[in-house]
Amino acid sequence: MNSEVTDYLEKLPKWQAELGLSLRAMVQETIPEAEERIQYKKPHFLKNGHYAAVISPSKDAVSFMIMNANGIDFPKGFEGPAERKWIKLKENDIPDLALLSGLLKQASRTL
């Protein structure tokens, strides 16, 4: 684990920190070999040097972006162009970590 990512997530408002840490744990479980770093002022997760996922907090949400999403059927609630999809999670939302993990696994399979 990257201490910069830990520091970044822990400094967020409580609900965003908890959500961000939960998403991070899901990424690490889904892609154990993922490298993590702060890039463009957000936590990025890479597999074999290619972007796999991004956690992007904003004022009222935490967006979770899955890269390399071409050809994957994403459920309602995801936004973005074919190559990357994200879902915005607001305070009190409970993310479907199993769903996100499955989508991330599919997207990162070819990285």
PDB file of N, CA and C in Angstrom:
ATOM      1  N   MET A   1       0.837  -1.185   0.000  1.00  0.00           N
ATOM      2  CA  MET A   1       0.000   0.000   0.000  1.00  0.00           C
ATOM      3  C   MET A   1       0.880   1.247   0.000  1.00  0.00           C
ATOM      4  N   ASN A   2       0.410   2.224  -0.709  1.00  0.00           N
ATOM      5  CA  ASN A   2       1.128   3.473  -0.845  1.00  0.00           C
ATOM      6  C   ASN A   2       0.693   4.428   0.269  1.00  0.00           C
ATOM      7  N   SER A   3       1.648   4.925   1.046  1.00  0.00           N
ATOM      8  CA  SER A   3       1.310   5.798   2.177  1.00  0.00           C
ATOM      9  C   SER A   3       0.694   7.119   1.712  1.00  0.00           C
ATOM     10  N   GLU A   4       1.053   7.608   0.525  1.00  0.00           N
ATOM     11  CA  GLU A   4       0.429   8.830   0.005  1.00  0.00           C
ATOM     12  C   GLU A   4      -1.066   8.621  -0.221  1.00  0.00           C
ATOM     13  N   VAL A   5      -1.427   7.463  -0.740  1.00  0.00           N
ATOM     14  CA  VAL A   5      -2.846   7.154  -0.960  1.00  0.00           C
ATOM     15  C   VAL A   5      -3.560   7.039   0.380  1.00  0.00           C
ATOM     16  N   THR A   6      -2.944   6.370   1.336  1.00  0.00           N
ATOM     17  CA  THR A   6      -3.534   6.255   2.676  1.00  0.00           C
ATOM     18  C   THR A   6      -3.765   7.639   3.266  1.00  0.00           C
ATOM     19  N   ASP A   7      -2.747   8.500   3.244  1.00  0.00           N
ATOM     20  CA  ASP A   7      -2.873   9.851   3.790  1.00  0.00           C
ATOM     21  C   ASP A   7      -3.980  10.632   3.080  1.00  0.00           C
ATOM     22  N   TYR A   8      -4.021  10.534   1.761  1.00  0.00           N
ATOM     23  CA  TYR A   8      -5.023  11.243   0.969  1.00  0.00           C
ATOM     24  C   TYR A   8      -6.429  10.830   1.405  1.00  0.00           C
ATOM     25  N   LEU A   9      -6.667   9.527   1.441  1.00  0.00           N
ATOM     26  CA  LEU A   9      -8.004   9.031   1.774  1.00  0.00           C
ATOM     27  C   LEU A   9      -8.387   9.370   3.215  1.00  0.00           C
ATOM     28  N   GLU A  10      -7.453   9.257   4.140  1.00  0.00           N
ATOM     29  CA  GLU A  10      -7.753   9.518   5.548  1.00  0.00           C
ATOM     30  C   GLU A  10      -8.037  10.992   5.841  1.00  0.00           C
ATOM     31  N   LYS A  11      -7.601  11.888   4.970  1.00  0.00           N
ATOM     32  CA  LYS A  11      -7.834  13.323   5.169  1.00  0.00           C
ATOM     33  C   LYS A  11      -9.175  13.798   4.595  1.00  0.00           C
ATOM     34  N   LEU A  12      -9.884  12.920   3.916  1.00  0.00           N
ATOM     35  CA  LEU A  12     -11.191  13.280   3.372  1.00  0.00           C
ATOM     36  C   LEU A  12     -12.219  13.369   4.494  1.00  0.00           C
ATOM     37  N   PRO A  13     -13.370  14.023   4.247  1.00  0.00           N
ATOM     38  CA  PRO A  13     -14.453  13.969   5.235  1.00  0.00           C
ATOM     39  C   PRO A  13     -14.770  12.506   5.571  1.00  0.00           C
ATOM     40  N   LYS A  14     -15.226  12.269   6.790  1.00  0.00           N
ATOM     41  CA  LYS A  14     -15.374  10.903   7.312  1.00  0.00           C
ATOM     42  C   LYS A  14     -16.084   9.951   6.350  1.00  0.00           C
ATOM     43  N   TRP A  15     -17.238  10.344   5.831  1.00  0.00           N
ATOM     44  CA  TRP A  15     -17.987   9.424   4.961  1.00  0.00           C
ATOM     45  C   TRP A  15     -17.230   9.134   3.676  1.00  0.00           C
ATOM     46  N   GLN A  16     -16.533  10.135   3.135  1.00  0.00           N
ATOM     47  CA  GLN A  16     -15.745   9.923   1.913  1.00  0.00           C
ATOM     48  C   GLN A  16     -14.520   9.053   2.198  1.00  0.00           C
ATOM     49  N   ALA A  17     -13.908   9.254   3.352  1.00  0.00           N
ATOM     50  CA  ALA A  17     -12.746   8.444   3.735  1.00  0.00           C
ATOM     51  C   ALA A  17     -13.145   6.981   3.863  1.00  0.00           C
ATOM     52  N   GLU A  18     -14.258   6.727   4.549  1.00  0.00           N
ATOM     53  CA  GLU A  18     -14.718   5.348   4.723  1.00  0.00           C
ATOM     54  C   GLU A  18     -15.039   4.701   3.380  1.00  0.00           C
ATOM     55  N   LEU A  19     -15.724   5.438   2.525  1.00  0.00           N
ATOM     56  CA  LEU A  19     -16.072   4.920   1.204  1.00  0.00           C
ATOM     57  C   LEU A  19     -14.816   4.695   0.361  1.00  0.00           C
ATOM     58  N   GLY A  20     -13.912   5.658   0.381  1.00  0.00           N
ATOM     59  CA  GLY A  20     -12.664   5.533  -0.376  1.00  0.00           C
ATOM     60  C   GLY A  20     -11.818   4.353   0.085  1.00  0.00           C
ATOM     61  N   LEU A  21     -11.727   4.163   1.388  1.00  0.00           N
ATOM     62  CA  LEU A  21     -10.947   3.033   1.918  1.00  0.00           C
ATOM     63  C   LEU A  21     -11.599   1.697   1.562  1.00  0.00           C
ATOM     64  N   SER A  22     -12.918   1.665   1.542  1.00  0.00           N
ATOM     65  CA  SER A  22     -13.645   0.459   1.156  1.00  0.00           C
ATOM     66  C   SER A  22     -13.412   0.135  -0.329  1.00  0.00           C
ATOM     67  N   LEU A  23     -13.470   1.153  -1.166  1.00  0.00           N
ATOM     68  CA  LEU A  23     -13.218   0.959  -2.606  1.00  0.00           C
ATOM     69  C   LEU A  23     -11.772   0.519  -2.841  1.00  0.00           C
ATOM     70  N   ARG A  24     -10.860   1.129  -2.105  1.00  0.00           N
ATOM     71  CA  ARG A  24      -9.445   0.762  -2.229  1.00  0.00           C
ATOM     72  C   ARG A  24      -9.234  -0.706  -1.876  1.00  0.00           C
ATOM     73  N   ALA A  25      -9.829  -1.155  -0.779  1.00  0.00           N
ATOM     74  CA  ALA A  25      -9.697  -2.548  -0.358  1.00  0.00           C
ATOM     75  C   ALA A  25     -10.265  -3.485  -1.426  1.00  0.00           C
ATOM     76  N   MET A  26     -11.380  -3.088  -2.038  1.00  0.00           N
ATOM     77  CA  MET A  26     -11.983  -3.900  -3.099  1.00  0.00           C
ATOM     78  C   MET A  26     -11.037  -3.997  -4.287  1.00  0.00           C
ATOM     79  N   VAL A  27     -10.408  -2.884  -4.673  1.00  0.00           N
ATOM     80  CA  VAL A  27      -9.456  -2.908  -5.791  1.00  0.00           C
ATOM     81  C   VAL A  27      -8.293  -3.836  -5.457  1.00  0.00           C
ATOM     82  N   GLN A  28      -7.754  -3.715  -4.261  1.00  0.00           N
ATOM     83  CA  GLN A  28      -6.608  -4.546  -3.867  1.00  0.00           C
ATOM     84  C   GLN A  28      -6.968  -6.028  -3.844  1.00  0.00           C
ATOM     85  N   GLU A  29      -8.198  -6.337  -3.458  1.00  0.00           N
ATOM     86  CA  GLU A  29      -8.634  -7.729  -3.453  1.00  0.00           C
ATOM     87  C   GLU A  29      -8.858  -8.239  -4.882  1.00  0.00           C
ATOM     88  N   THR A  30      -9.388  -7.380  -5.736  1.00  0.00           N
ATOM     89  CA  THR A  30      -9.696  -7.758  -7.112  1.00  0.00           C
ATOM     90  C   THR A  30      -8.439  -7.873  -7.955  1.00  0.00           C
ATOM     91  N   ILE A  31      -7.510  -6.924  -7.764  1.00  0.00           N
ATOM     92  CA  ILE A  31      -6.248  -6.900  -8.523  1.00  0.00           C
ATOM     93  C   ILE A  31      -5.110  -6.838  -7.506  1.00  0.00           C
ATOM     94  N   PRO A  32      -4.731  -7.968  -6.921  1.00  0.00           N
ATOM     95  CA  PRO A  32      -3.710  -7.952  -5.860  1.00  0.00           C
ATOM     96  C   PRO A  32      -2.378  -7.336  -6.299  1.00  0.00           C
ATOM     97  N   GLU A  33      -2.067  -7.428  -7.573  1.00  0.00           N
ATOM     98  CA  GLU A  33      -0.798  -6.897  -8.068  1.00  0.00           C
ATOM     99  C   GLU A  33      -0.877  -5.418  -8.447  1.00  0.00           C
ATOM    100  N   ALA A  34      -2.020  -4.772  -8.216  1.00  0.00           N
ATOM    101  CA  ALA A  34      -2.188  -3.367  -8.600  1.00  0.00           C
ATOM    102  C   ALA A  34      -1.196  -2.471  -7.872  1.00  0.00           C
ATOM    103  N   GLU A  35      -0.654  -1.550  -8.621  1.00  0.00           N
ATOM    104  CA  GLU A  35       0.198  -0.490  -8.066  1.00  0.00           C
ATOM    105  C   GLU A  35      -0.719   0.702  -7.817  1.00  0.00           C
ATOM    106  N   GLU A  36      -0.542   1.372  -6.697  1.00  0.00           N
ATOM    107  CA  GLU A  36      -1.368   2.541  -6.423  1.00  0.00           C
ATOM    108  C   GLU A  36      -0.495   3.762  -6.235  1.00  0.00           C
ATOM    109  N   ARG A  37      -1.036   4.899  -6.667  1.00  0.00           N
ATOM    110  CA  ARG A  37      -0.311   6.157  -6.515  1.00  0.00           C
ATOM    111  C   ARG A  37      -1.272   7.328  -6.658  1.00  0.00           C
ATOM    112  N   ILE A  38      -0.829   8.461  -6.153  1.00  0.00           N
ATOM    113  CA  ILE A  38      -1.577   9.697  -6.358  1.00  0.00           C
ATOM    114  C   ILE A  38      -1.100  10.285  -7.686  1.00  0.00           C
ATOM    115  N   GLN A  39      -2.052  10.492  -8.571  1.00  0.00           N
ATOM    116  CA  GLN A  39      -1.746  11.105  -9.864  1.00  0.00           C
ATOM    117  C   GLN A  39      -2.923  11.999 -10.216  1.00  0.00           C
ATOM    118  N   TYR A  40      -2.637  13.182 -10.736  1.00  0.00           N
ATOM    119  CA  TYR A  40      -3.687  14.166 -11.019  1.00  0.00           C
ATOM    120  C   TYR A  40      -4.509  14.445  -9.751  1.00  0.00           C
ATOM    121  N   LYS A  41      -3.844  14.399  -8.603  1.00  0.00           N
ATOM    122  CA  LYS A  41      -4.428  14.697  -7.294  1.00  0.00           C
ATOM    123  C   LYS A  41      -5.516  13.715  -6.876  1.00  0.00           C
ATOM    124  N   LYS A  42      -5.471  12.472  -7.397  1.00  0.00           N
ATOM    125  CA  LYS A  42      -6.452  11.437  -7.042  1.00  0.00           C
ATOM    126  C   LYS A  42      -5.759  10.081  -6.966  1.00  0.00           C
ATOM    127  N   PRO A  43      -6.292   9.157  -6.167  1.00  0.00           N
ATOM    128  CA  PRO A  43      -5.737   7.803  -6.129  1.00  0.00           C
ATOM    129  C   PRO A  43      -6.009   7.057  -7.443  1.00  0.00           C
ATOM    130  N   HIS A  44      -4.941   6.579  -8.058  1.00  0.00           N
ATOM    131  CA  HIS A  44      -5.012   5.776  -9.286  1.00  0.00           C
ATOM    132  C   HIS A  44      -4.456   4.389  -8.984  1.00  0.00           C
ATOM    133  N   PHE A  45      -5.019   3.405  -9.652  1.00  0.00           N
ATOM    134  CA  PHE A  45      -4.590   2.017  -9.495  1.00  0.00           C
ATOM    135  C   PHE A  45      -4.203   1.494 -10.873  1.00  0.00           C
ATOM    136  N   LEU A  46      -2.997   0.933 -10.959  1.00  0.00           N
ATOM    137  CA  LEU A  46      -2.470   0.474 -12.233  1.00  0.00           C
ATOM    138  C   LEU A  46      -2.174  -1.021 -12.189  1.00  0.00           C
ATOM    139  N   LYS A  47      -2.368  -1.653 -13.321  1.00  0.00           N
ATOM    140  CA  LYS A  47      -2.000  -3.057 -13.484  1.00  0.00           C
ATOM    141  C   LYS A  47      -1.071  -3.120 -14.689  1.00  0.00           C
ATOM    142  N   ASN A  48       0.115  -3.650 -14.473  1.00  0.00           N
ATOM    143  CA  ASN A  48       1.125  -3.736 -15.542  1.00  0.00           C
ATOM    144  C   ASN A  48       1.380  -2.379 -16.202  1.00  0.00           C
ATOM    145  N   GLY A  49       1.346  -1.314 -15.390  1.00  0.00           N
ATOM    146  CA  GLY A  49       1.631   0.025 -15.884  1.00  0.00           C
ATOM    147  C   GLY A  49       0.473   0.710 -16.585  1.00  0.00           C
ATOM    148  N   HIS A  50      -0.693   0.081 -16.633  1.00  0.00           N
ATOM    149  CA  HIS A  50      -1.871   0.649 -17.295  1.00  0.00           C
ATOM    150  C   HIS A  50      -2.929   0.979 -16.251  1.00  0.00           C
ATOM    151  N   TYR A  51      -3.631   2.097 -16.460  1.00  0.00           N
ATOM    152  CA  TYR A  51      -4.673   2.503 -15.522  1.00  0.00           C
ATOM    153  C   TYR A  51      -5.782   1.466 -15.474  1.00  0.00           C
ATOM    154  N   ALA A  52      -6.164   1.098 -14.265  1.00  0.00           N
ATOM    155  CA  ALA A  52      -7.257   0.144 -14.066  1.00  0.00           C
ATOM    156  C   ALA A  52      -8.448   0.814 -13.381  1.00  0.00           C
ATOM    157  N   ALA A  53      -8.186   1.694 -12.398  1.00  0.00           N
ATOM    158  CA  ALA A  53      -9.273   2.330 -11.644  1.00  0.00           C
ATOM    159  C   ALA A  53      -8.796   3.635 -11.024  1.00  0.00           C
ATOM    160  N   VAL A  54      -9.775   4.489 -10.711  1.00  0.00           N
ATOM    161  CA  VAL A  54      -9.498   5.778 -10.073  1.00  0.00           C
ATOM    162  C   VAL A  54     -10.589   6.040  -9.037  1.00  0.00           C
ATOM    163  N   ILE A  55     -10.181   6.533  -7.878  1.00  0.00           N
ATOM    164  CA  ILE A  55     -11.123   7.018  -6.869  1.00  0.00           C
ATOM    165  C   ILE A  55     -11.051   8.537  -6.909  1.00  0.00           C
ATOM    166  N   SER A  56     -12.199   9.171  -7.183  1.00  0.00           N
ATOM    167  CA  SER A  56     -12.213  10.612  -7.407  1.00  0.00           C
ATOM    168  C   SER A  56     -13.260  11.298  -6.528  1.00  0.00           C
ATOM    169  N   PRO A  57     -12.851  11.786  -5.356  1.00  0.00           N
ATOM    170  CA  PRO A  57     -13.791  12.500  -4.493  1.00  0.00           C
ATOM    171  C   PRO A  57     -14.100  13.898  -5.034  1.00  0.00           C
ATOM    172  N   SER A  58     -15.319  14.338  -4.809  1.00  0.00           N
ATOM    173  CA  SER A  58     -15.715  15.713  -5.110  1.00  0.00           C
ATOM    174  C   SER A  58     -16.462  16.237  -3.879  1.00  0.00           C
ATOM    175  N   LYS A  59     -17.032  17.406  -3.975  1.00  0.00           N
ATOM    176  CA  LYS A  59     -17.664  18.004  -2.807  1.00  0.00           C
ATOM    177  C   LYS A  59     -18.769  17.130  -2.212  1.00  0.00           C
ATOM    178  N   ASP A  60     -19.602  16.535  -3.070  1.00  0.00           N
ATOM    179  CA  ASP A  60     -20.756  15.791  -2.555  1.00  0.00           C
ATOM    180  C   ASP A  60     -20.819  14.335  -3.007  1.00  0.00           C
ATOM    181  N   ALA A  61     -19.714  13.807  -3.556  1.00  0.00           N
ATOM    182  CA  ALA A  61     -19.724  12.424  -4.048  1.00  0.00           C
ATOM    183  C   ALA A  61     -18.312  11.857  -4.064  1.00  0.00           C
ATOM    184  N   VAL A  62     -18.256  10.553  -4.258  1.00  0.00           N
ATOM    185  CA  VAL A  62     -17.002   9.863  -4.549  1.00  0.00           C
ATOM    186  C   VAL A  62     -17.276   9.069  -5.824  1.00  0.00           C
ATOM    187  N   SER A  63     -16.541   9.389  -6.880  1.00  0.00           N
ATOM    188  CA  SER A  63     -16.703   8.653  -8.124  1.00  0.00           C
ATOM    189  C   SER A  63     -15.680   7.534  -8.173  1.00  0.00           C
ATOM    190  N   PHE A  64     -16.128   6.378  -8.643  1.00  0.00           N
ATOM    191  CA  PHE A  64     -15.232   5.249  -8.848  1.00  0.00           C
ATOM    192  C   PHE A  64     -15.217   4.963 -10.339  1.00  0.00           C
ATOM    193  N   MET A  65     -14.034   5.115 -10.952  1.00  0.00           N
ATOM    194  CA  MET A  65     -13.891   4.955 -12.393  1.00  0.00           C
ATOM    195  C   MET A  65     -13.160   3.663 -12.723  1.00  0.00           C
ATOM    196  N   ILE A  66     -13.699   2.954 -13.693  1.00  0.00           N
ATOM    197  CA  ILE A  66     -13.086   1.739 -14.201  1.00  0.00           C
ATOM    198  C   ILE A  66     -12.600   2.022 -15.612  1.00  0.00           C
ATOM    199  N   MET A  67     -11.311   1.812 -15.830  1.00  0.00           N
ATOM    200  CA  MET A  67     -10.696   2.060 -17.132  1.00  0.00           C
ATOM    201  C   MET A  67     -10.737   0.778 -17.971  1.00  0.00           C
ATOM    202  N   ASN A  68     -10.430   0.921 -19.277  1.00  0.00           N
ATOM    203  CA  ASN A  68     -10.362  -0.225 -20.189  1.00  0.00           C
ATOM    204  C   ASN A  68     -11.720  -0.925 -20.252  1.00  0.00           C
ATOM    205  N   ALA A  69     -12.788  -0.141 -20.289  1.00  0.00           N
ATOM    206  CA  ALA A  69     -14.151  -0.657 -20.162  1.00  0.00           C
ATOM    207  C   ALA A  69     -14.802  -1.037 -21.492  1.00  0.00           C
ATOM    208  N   ASN A  70     -14.100  -0.901 -22.590  1.00  0.00           N
ATOM    209  CA  ASN A  70     -14.672  -1.227 -23.901  1.00  0.00           C
ATOM    210  C   ASN A  70     -15.259  -2.632 -23.927  1.00  0.00           C
ATOM    211  N   GLY A  71     -16.470  -2.752 -24.465  1.00  0.00           N
ATOM    212  CA  GLY A  71     -17.086  -4.055 -24.651  1.00  0.00           C
ATOM    213  C   GLY A  71     -17.731  -4.658 -23.423  1.00  0.00           C
ATOM    214  N   ILE A  72     -17.710  -3.962 -22.305  1.00  0.00           N
ATOM    215  CA  ILE A  72     -18.312  -4.486 -21.075  1.00  0.00           C
ATOM    216  C   ILE A  72     -19.689  -3.840 -20.904  1.00  0.00           C
ATOM    217  N   ASP A  73     -20.671  -4.646 -20.566  1.00  0.00           N
ATOM    218  CA  ASP A  73     -22.026  -4.161 -20.360  1.00  0.00           C
ATOM    219  C   ASP A  73     -22.161  -3.661 -18.926  1.00  0.00           C
ATOM    220  N   PHE A  74     -22.197  -2.349 -18.769  1.00  0.00           N
ATOM    221  CA  PHE A  74     -22.319  -1.742 -17.444  1.00  0.00           C
ATOM    222  C   PHE A  74     -23.790  -1.498 -17.121  1.00  0.00           C
ATOM    223  N   PRO A  75     -24.190  -1.720 -15.876  1.00  0.00           N
ATOM    224  CA  PRO A  75     -25.584  -1.493 -15.498  1.00  0.00           C
ATOM    225  C   PRO A  75     -25.928  -0.008 -15.419  1.00  0.00           C
ATOM    226  N   LYS A  76     -27.209   0.257 -15.294  1.00  0.00           N
ATOM    227  CA  LYS A  76     -27.704   1.624 -15.145  1.00  0.00           C
ATOM    228  C   LYS A  76     -27.018   2.291 -13.954  1.00  0.00           C
ATOM    229  N   GLY A  77     -26.730   3.565 -14.093  1.00  0.00           N
ATOM    230  CA  GLY A  77     -26.077   4.309 -13.017  1.00  0.00           C
ATOM    231  C   GLY A  77     -24.639   4.661 -13.335  1.00  0.00           C
ATOM    232  N   PHE A  78     -24.047   3.981 -14.326  1.00  0.00           N
ATOM    233  CA  PHE A  78     -22.684   4.284 -14.746  1.00  0.00           C
ATOM    234  C   PHE A  78     -22.719   5.311 -15.868  1.00  0.00           C
ATOM    235  N   GLU A  79     -21.716   6.163 -15.884  1.00  0.00           N
ATOM    236  CA  GLU A  79     -21.599   7.200 -16.901  1.00  0.00           C
ATOM    237  C   GLU A  79     -20.245   7.077 -17.583  1.00  0.00           C
ATOM    238  N   GLY A  80     -20.094   7.785 -18.704  1.00  0.00           N
ATOM    239  CA  GLY A  80     -18.804   7.891 -19.353  1.00  0.00           C
ATOM    240  C   GLY A  80     -18.746   7.237 -20.715  1.00  0.00           C
ATOM    241  N   PRO A  81     -17.659   7.544 -21.439  1.00  0.00           N
ATOM    242  CA  PRO A  81     -17.472   6.969 -22.765  1.00  0.00           C
ATOM    243  C   PRO A  81     -17.116   5.483 -22.679  1.00  0.00           C
ATOM    244  N   ALA A  82     -17.085   4.829 -23.822  1.00  0.00           N
ATOM    245  CA  ALA A  82     -16.885   3.375 -23.876  1.00  0.00           C
ATOM    246  C   ALA A  82     -15.614   2.916 -23.174  1.00  0.00           C
ATOM    247  N   GLU A  83     -14.550   3.708 -23.239  1.00  0.00           N
ATOM    248  CA  GLU A  83     -13.261   3.253 -22.707  1.00  0.00           C
ATOM    249  C   GLU A  83     -13.129   3.410 -21.193  1.00  0.00           C
ATOM    250  N   ARG A  84     -14.010   4.196 -20.570  1.00  0.00           N
ATOM    251  CA  ARG A  84     -13.967   4.346 -19.117  1.00  0.00           C
ATOM    252  C   ARG A  84     -15.365   4.673 -18.607  1.00  0.00           C
ATOM    253  N   LYS A  85     -15.718   4.035 -17.519  1.00  0.00           N
ATOM    254  CA  LYS A  85     -17.046   4.227 -16.937  1.00  0.00           C
ATOM    255  C   LYS A  85     -16.893   4.545 -15.454  1.00  0.00           C
ATOM    256  N   TRP A  86     -17.782   5.370 -14.940  1.00  0.00           N
ATOM    257  CA  TRP A  86     -17.728   5.699 -13.523  1.00  0.00           C
ATOM    258  C   TRP A  86     -19.128   5.735 -12.939  1.00  0.00           C
ATOM    259  N   ILE A  87     -19.139   5.550 -11.634  1.00  0.00           N
ATOM    260  CA  ILE A  87     -20.372   5.662 -10.872  1.00  0.00           C
ATOM    261  C   ILE A  87     -20.115   6.661  -9.747  1.00  0.00           C
ATOM    262  N   LYS A  88     -21.072   7.562  -9.542  1.00  0.00           N
ATOM    263  CA  LYS A  88     -20.964   8.554  -8.470  1.00  0.00           C
ATOM    264  C   LYS A  88     -21.708   8.041  -7.251  1.00  0.00           C
ATOM    265  N   LEU A  89     -20.994   7.955  -6.165  1.00  0.00           N
ATOM    266  CA  LEU A  89     -21.562   7.484  -4.906  1.00  0.00           C
ATOM    267  C   LEU A  89     -21.681   8.669  -3.956  1.00  0.00           C
ATOM    268  N   LYS A  90     -22.867   8.857  -3.432  1.00  0.00           N
ATOM    269  CA  LYS A  90     -23.122   9.970  -2.518  1.00  0.00           C
ATOM    270  C   LYS A  90     -23.159   9.469  -1.081  1.00  0.00           C
ATOM    271  N   GLU A  91     -23.156  10.422  -0.157  1.00  0.00           N
ATOM    272  CA  GLU A  91     -23.207  10.060   1.262  1.00  0.00           C
ATOM    273  C   GLU A  91     -24.420   9.163   1.525  1.00  0.00           C
ATOM    274  N   ASN A  92     -24.222   8.131   2.297  1.00  0.00           N
ATOM    275  CA  ASN A  92     -25.228   7.125   2.656  1.00  0.00           C
ATOM    276  C   ASN A  92     -25.517   6.107   1.555  1.00  0.00           C
ATOM    277  N   ASP A  93     -24.906   6.247   0.364  1.00  0.00           N
ATOM    278  CA  ASP A  93     -25.010   5.194  -0.649  1.00  0.00           C
ATOM    279  C   ASP A  93     -24.193   3.995  -0.174  1.00  0.00           C
ATOM    280  N   ILE A  94     -24.685   2.821  -0.461  1.00  0.00           N
ATOM    281  CA  ILE A  94     -23.947   1.602  -0.137  1.00  0.00           C
ATOM    282  C   ILE A  94     -23.521   0.973  -1.465  1.00  0.00           C
ATOM    283  N   PRO A  95     -22.234   1.027  -1.776  1.00  0.00           N
ATOM    284  CA  PRO A  95     -21.791   0.502  -3.069  1.00  0.00           C
ATOM    285  C   PRO A  95     -21.913  -1.019  -3.122  1.00  0.00           C
ATOM    286  N   ASP A  96     -22.244  -1.522  -4.298  1.00  0.00           N
ATOM    287  CA  ASP A  96     -22.285  -2.959  -4.524  1.00  0.00           C
ATOM    288  C   ASP A  96     -20.854  -3.386  -4.872  1.00  0.00           C
ATOM    289  N   LEU A  97     -20.082  -3.694  -3.844  1.00  0.00           N
ATOM    290  CA  LEU A  97     -18.657  -4.004  -4.042  1.00  0.00           C
ATOM    291  C   LEU A  97     -18.460  -5.260  -4.875  1.00  0.00           C
ATOM    292  N   ALA A  98     -19.358  -6.220  -4.769  1.00  0.00           N
ATOM    293  CA  ALA A  98     -19.241  -7.439  -5.586  1.00  0.00           C
ATOM    294  C   ALA A  98     -19.430  -7.099  -7.059  1.00  0.00           C
ATOM    295  N   LEU A  99     -20.402  -6.255  -7.364  1.00  0.00           N
ATOM    296  CA  LEU A  99     -20.623  -5.822  -8.743  1.00  0.00           C
ATOM    297  C   LEU A  99     -19.415  -5.048  -9.261  1.00  0.00           C
ATOM    298  N   LEU A 100     -18.947  -4.081  -8.474  1.00  0.00           N
ATOM    299  CA  LEU A 100     -17.787  -3.283  -8.895  1.00  0.00           C
ATOM    300  C   LEU A 100     -16.562  -4.162  -9.097  1.00  0.00           C
ATOM    301  N   SER A 101     -16.351  -5.113  -8.219  1.00  0.00           N
ATOM    302  CA  SER A 101     -15.219  -6.026  -8.340  1.00  0.00           C
ATOM    303  C   SER A 101     -15.318  -6.851  -9.622  1.00  0.00           C
ATOM    304  N   GLY A 102     -16.510  -7.346  -9.919  1.00  0.00           N
ATOM    305  CA  GLY A 102     -16.702  -8.126 -11.141  1.00  0.00           C
ATOM    306  C   GLY A 102     -16.426  -7.319 -12.392  1.00  0.00           C
ATOM    307  N   LEU A 103     -16.913  -6.079 -12.417  1.00  0.00           N
ATOM    308  CA  LEU A 103     -16.673  -5.211 -13.570  1.00  0.00           C
ATOM    309  C   LEU A 103     -15.184  -4.874 -13.692  1.00  0.00           C
ATOM    310  N   LEU A 104     -14.549  -4.579 -12.562  1.00  0.00           N
ATOM    311  CA  LEU A 104     -13.120  -4.259 -12.568  1.00  0.00           C
ATOM    312  C   LEU A 104     -12.302  -5.463 -13.027  1.00  0.00           C
ATOM    313  N   LYS A 105     -12.686  -6.642 -12.590  1.00  0.00           N
ATOM    314  CA  LYS A 105     -11.980  -7.860 -12.988  1.00  0.00           C
ATOM    315  C   LYS A 105     -12.060  -8.052 -14.502  1.00  0.00           C
ATOM    316  N   GLN A 106     -13.256  -7.855 -15.065  1.00  0.00           N
ATOM    317  CA  GLN A 106     -13.419  -7.968 -16.518  1.00  0.00           C
ATOM    318  C   GLN A 106     -12.564  -6.943 -17.251  1.00  0.00           C
ATOM    319  N   ALA A 107     -12.631  -5.691 -16.789  1.00  0.00           N
ATOM    320  CA  ALA A 107     -11.932  -4.603 -17.469  1.00  0.00           C
ATOM    321  C   ALA A 107     -10.417  -4.749 -17.382  1.00  0.00           C
ATOM    322  N   SER A 108      -9.918  -5.270 -16.272  1.00  0.00           N
ATOM    323  CA  SER A 108      -8.467  -5.339 -16.080  1.00  0.00           C
ATOM    324  C   SER A 108      -7.867  -6.645 -16.599  1.00  0.00           C
ATOM    325  N   ARG A 109      -8.717  -7.555 -17.048  1.00  0.00           N
ATOM    326  CA  ARG A 109      -8.243  -8.865 -17.504  1.00  0.00           C
ATOM    327  C   ARG A 109      -7.177  -8.750 -18.607  1.00  0.00           C
ATOM    328  N   THR A 110      -7.330  -7.780 -19.503  1.00  0.00           N
ATOM    329  CA  THR A 110      -6.413  -7.663 -20.647  1.00  0.00           C
ATOM    330  C   THR A 110      -5.271  -6.681 -20.412  1.00  0.00           C
ATOM    331  N   LEU A 111      -5.175  -6.124 -19.221  1.00  0.00           N
ATOM    332  CA  LEU A 111      -4.097  -5.166 -18.940  1.00  0.00           C
ATOM    333  C   LEU A 111      -2.792  -5.899 -18.619  1.00  0.00           C
TER     334      LEU A 111
END
